[in-house]
XYZ file of N, CA and C in Angstrom:
282
model
N -73.004 -44.807 -83.826
C -73.093 -45.478 -82.541
C -73.815 -44.606 -81.518
N -73.792 -43.303 -81.680
C -74.372 -42.419 -80.662
C -75.827 -42.723 -80.312
N -76.706 -43.065 -81.263
C -78.089 -43.361 -80.870
C -78.216 -44.609 -79.987
N -77.195 -45.443 -79.942
C -77.259 -46.711 -79.212
C -76.714 -46.631 -77.793
N -75.979 -45.588 -77.450
C -75.298 -45.540 -76.160
C -75.607 -44.233 -75.429
N -75.330 -44.218 -74.143
C -75.577 -43.026 -73.341
C -74.481 -41.982 -73.542
N -73.238 -42.442 -73.733
C -72.130 -41.497 -73.883
C -70.982 -42.162 -74.626
N -70.319 -41.378 -75.445
C -69.078 -41.790 -76.090
C -68.041 -40.771 -75.666
N -66.966 -41.255 -75.051
C -65.972 -40.332 -74.505
C -64.565 -40.802 -74.804
N -63.664 -39.872 -74.848
C -62.239 -40.174 -74.879
C -61.691 -39.695 -73.543
N -61.196 -40.620 -72.762
C -60.791 -40.309 -71.392
C -59.287 -40.273 -71.193
N -58.543 -40.049 -72.246
C -57.099 -39.975 -72.083
C -56.398 -41.082 -72.824
N -55.282 -41.555 -72.289
C -54.484 -42.552 -72.990
C -55.281 -43.818 -73.310
N -55.077 -44.332 -74.509
C -55.785 -45.513 -74.979
C -55.602 -46.684 -74.030
N -54.372 -46.958 -73.622
C -54.115 -48.118 -72.765
C -54.859 -48.001 -71.431
N -55.022 -46.794 -70.945
C -55.736 -46.574 -69.689
C -57.216 -46.920 -69.870
N -57.811 -46.516 -70.977
C -59.217 -46.804 -71.238
C -59.455 -48.310 -71.408
N -58.513 -48.993 -72.044
C -58.624 -50.448 -72.195
C -58.522 -51.114 -70.823
N -57.596 -50.651 -69.991
C -57.458 -51.209 -68.640
C -58.705 -50.919 -67.807
N -59.299 -49.743 -67.957
C -60.536 -49.429 -67.248
C -61.676 -50.344 -67.692
N -61.709 -50.710 -68.952
C -62.710 -51.660 -69.436
C -62.461 -53.026 -68.799
N -61.221 -53.446 -68.758
C -60.872 -54.732 -68.146
C -61.275 -54.771 -66.677
N -61.166 -53.635 -66.001
C -61.497 -53.560 -64.574
C -62.992 -53.366 -64.326
N -63.762 -53.161 -65.391
C -65.197 -52.974 -65.235
C -65.625 -51.545 -64.988
N -64.702 -50.593 -65.074
C -65.056 -49.189 -64.882
C -65.661 -48.567 -66.132
N -65.379 -49.147 -67.306
C -66.010 -48.760 -68.576
C -66.670 -50.005 -69.156
N -67.749 -49.814 -69.888
C -68.438 -50.957 -70.497
C -67.660 -51.539 -71.663
N -67.024 -50.691 -72.450
C -66.309 -51.160 -73.637
C -65.422 -50.037 -74.158
N -64.513 -50.418 -75.046
C -63.672 -49.450 -75.740
C -63.477 -49.955 -77.154
N -63.633 -49.055 -78.133
C -63.318 -49.422 -79.510
C -62.618 -48.256 -80.179
N -61.881 -48.599 -81.210
C -61.105 -47.592 -81.935
C -60.894 -48.094 -83.356
N -60.970 -47.191 -84.301
C -60.636 -47.513 -85.676
C -59.276 -46.915 -85.981
N -58.454 -47.652 -86.701
C -57.095 -47.221 -87.005
C -56.099 -48.024 -86.189
N -54.843 -47.847 -86.513
C -53.775 -48.584 -85.840
C -53.173 -47.738 -84.732
N -52.964 -48.364 -83.590
C -52.407 -47.685 -82.424
C -51.685 -48.712 -81.560
N -50.869 -49.534 -82.215
C -50.254 -50.694 -81.557
C -49.522 -50.350 -80.271
N -48.729 -49.309 -80.275
C -47.913 -49.000 -79.099
C -48.776 -48.731 -77.870
N -49.929 -48.127 -78.063
C -50.819 -47.843 -76.940
C -51.745 -49.003 -76.615
N -52.077 -49.827 -77.609
C -53.040 -50.902 -77.390
C -52.431 -52.177 -76.834
N -51.187 -52.467 -77.152
C -50.581 -53.731 -76.708
C -50.639 -53.932 -75.192
N -50.217 -52.955 -74.380
C -50.267 -53.196 -72.922
C -51.692 -53.392 -72.413
N -52.610 -52.551 -72.884
C -53.995 -52.664 -72.441
C -54.638 -53.963 -72.887
N -54.315 -54.412 -74.102
C -54.871 -55.666 -74.614
C -54.452 -56.834 -73.730
N -53.216 -56.844 -73.300
C -52.735 -57.912 -72.414
C -53.486 -57.895 -71.087
N -53.611 -56.724 -70.484
C -54.327 -56.598 -69.210
C -55.780 -57.037 -69.385
N -56.421 -56.603 -70.462
C -57.827 -56.933 -70.693
C -58.027 -58.434 -70.884
N -57.160 -59.061 -71.680
C -57.283 -60.514 -71.891
C -57.087 -61.271 -70.581
N -56.121 -60.865 -69.801
C -55.872 -61.530 -68.524
C -57.048 -61.356 -67.570
N -57.788 -60.260 -67.710
C -58.941 -60.004 -66.849
C -60.207 -60.699 -67.350
N -60.131 -61.333 -68.519
C -61.281 -62.060 -69.036
C -62.099 -61.331 -70.070
N -61.680 -60.145 -70.470
C -62.390 -59.413 -71.520
C -62.036 -60.004 -72.881
N -62.910 -59.810 -73.852
C -62.626 -60.221 -75.224
C -61.958 -59.064 -75.945
N -60.876 -59.364 -76.637
C -60.095 -58.368 -77.362
C -60.053 -58.797 -78.823
N -60.711 -58.009 -79.681
C -60.795 -58.339 -81.101
C -60.665 -57.071 -81.920
N -60.742 -57.235 -83.242
C -60.928 -56.054 -84.074
C -62.432 -55.764 -84.099
N -62.847 -54.709 -84.773
C -64.251 -54.304 -84.768
C -65.162 -55.328 -85.437
N -64.605 -56.207 -86.258
C -65.390 -57.249 -86.920
C -65.481 -58.521 -86.085
N -64.826 -58.552 -84.929
C -64.877 -59.722 -84.058
C -63.764 -60.722 -84.280
N -62.828 -60.396 -85.179
C -61.679 -61.289 -85.405
C -60.628 -61.024 -84.327
N -59.820 -62.020 -83.988
C -58.779 -61.804 -82.969
C -57.911 -60.590 -83.303
N -57.683 -59.745 -82.301
C -56.859 -58.556 -82.510
C -55.394 -58.923 -82.387
N -54.572 -58.313 -83.228
C -53.123 -58.412 -83.101
C -52.526 -57.099 -83.566
N -51.281 -56.875 -83.227
C -50.599 -55.668 -83.675
C -50.728 -55.573 -85.195
N -51.089 -54.406 -85.676
C -51.284 -54.192 -87.097
C -52.734 -54.243 -87.542
N -53.638 -54.697 -86.651
C -55.056 -54.704 -86.995
C -55.534 -53.273 -87.210
N -56.538 -53.111 -88.085
C -57.002 -51.764 -88.426
C -58.118 -51.250 -87.513
N -58.499 -52.036 -86.498
C -59.481 -51.594 -85.512
C -59.280 -52.407 -84.238
N -59.963 -51.995 -83.186
C -59.776 -52.611 -81.870
C -61.080 -52.523 -81.103
N -61.431 -53.606 -80.430
C -62.618 -53.631 -79.584
C -62.312 -54.484 -78.356
N -62.613 -53.958 -77.191
C -62.498 -54.729 -75.949
C -63.795 -54.548 -75.182
N -64.329 -55.681 -74.700
C -65.587 -55.659 -73.952
C -65.729 -56.971 -73.197
N -66.578 -56.985 -72.181
C -66.844 -58.245 -71.498
C -67.580 -59.200 -72.437
N -67.447 -60.502 -72.214
C -68.057 -61.475 -73.123
C -69.554 -61.265 -73.369
N -70.309 -60.870 -72.361
C -71.746 -60.692 -72.528
C -72.149 -59.517 -73.390
N -71.273 -58.576 -73.577
C -71.559 -57.374 -74.360
C -70.862 -57.376 -75.714
N -69.781 -58.100 -75.818
C -68.918 -58.048 -76.995
C -69.660 -58.310 -78.311
N -70.409 -59.391 -78.394
C -71.110 -59.730 -79.636
C -72.086 -58.653 -80.069
N -72.774 -58.054 -79.111
C -73.714 -56.973 -79.427
C -72.982 -55.775 -80.018
N -71.806 -55.479 -79.486
C -71.035 -54.354 -80.005
C -70.511 -54.629 -81.408
N -70.068 -55.851 -81.665
C -69.611 -56.197 -83.014
C -70.750 -55.979 -84.003
N -71.944 -56.452 -83.658
C -73.105 -56.260 -84.541
C -73.408 -54.779 -84.739
N -73.385 -53.999 -83.666
C -73.684 -52.571 -83.766
C -72.642 -51.845 -84.597
N -71.359 -52.159 -84.374
C -70.308 -51.506 -85.158
C -70.417 -51.880 -86.630
N -70.747 -53.132 -86.912
C -70.917 -53.580 -88.305
C -72.101 -52.836 -88.944
N -73.217 -52.729 -88.236
C -74.396 -52.046 -88.774
C -74.106 -50.568 -88.998
N -73.419 -49.947 -88.035
C -73.113 -48.524 -88.170
C -72.117 -48.275 -89.291
N -71.132 -49.147 -89.448
C -70.171 -49.003 -90.547
C -70.885 -49.160 -91.879
N -71.848 -50.083 -91.977
C -72.614 -50.262 -93.195
C -73.449 -49.042 -93.521
N -74.004 -48.413 -92.497
C -74.814 -47.220 -92.722
C -73.960 -46.082 -93.251
N -72.723 -46.010 -92.786
C -71.826 -44.940 -93.229
C -71.312 -45.197 -94.646
N -70.963 -46.461 -94.936
C -70.364 -46.771 -96.237
C -71.391 -47.205 -97.275
N -72.606 -47.540 -96.849
C -73.623 -48.041 -97.768
C -73.531 -49.539 -97.972
N -72.605 -50.207 -97.291
C -72.426 -51.661 -97.412
C -73.009 -52.346 -96.193
N -73.459 -53.559 -96.360
C -73.965 -54.352 -95.221
C -73.457 -55.757 -95.314
């Protein structure tokens, strides 16, 4: 993903970064792996703010999902495509 973006950062607690995305202070947030306890509150705030909350493949996110992506509707689809392409480059699958 690094060649596609200006910066990739971890800014502290996961739920805070998701809430910052919902508020428009961050463009997007994604994570691979399960982190339900930290993602549930932020996911609720983000959905209520109008952001799309899915897994990295674009499927609806729920507790137990193996990845997480939150972004505004205009950016979300582009990120799903980029994450899919980057995952394929790493694993050799497309």
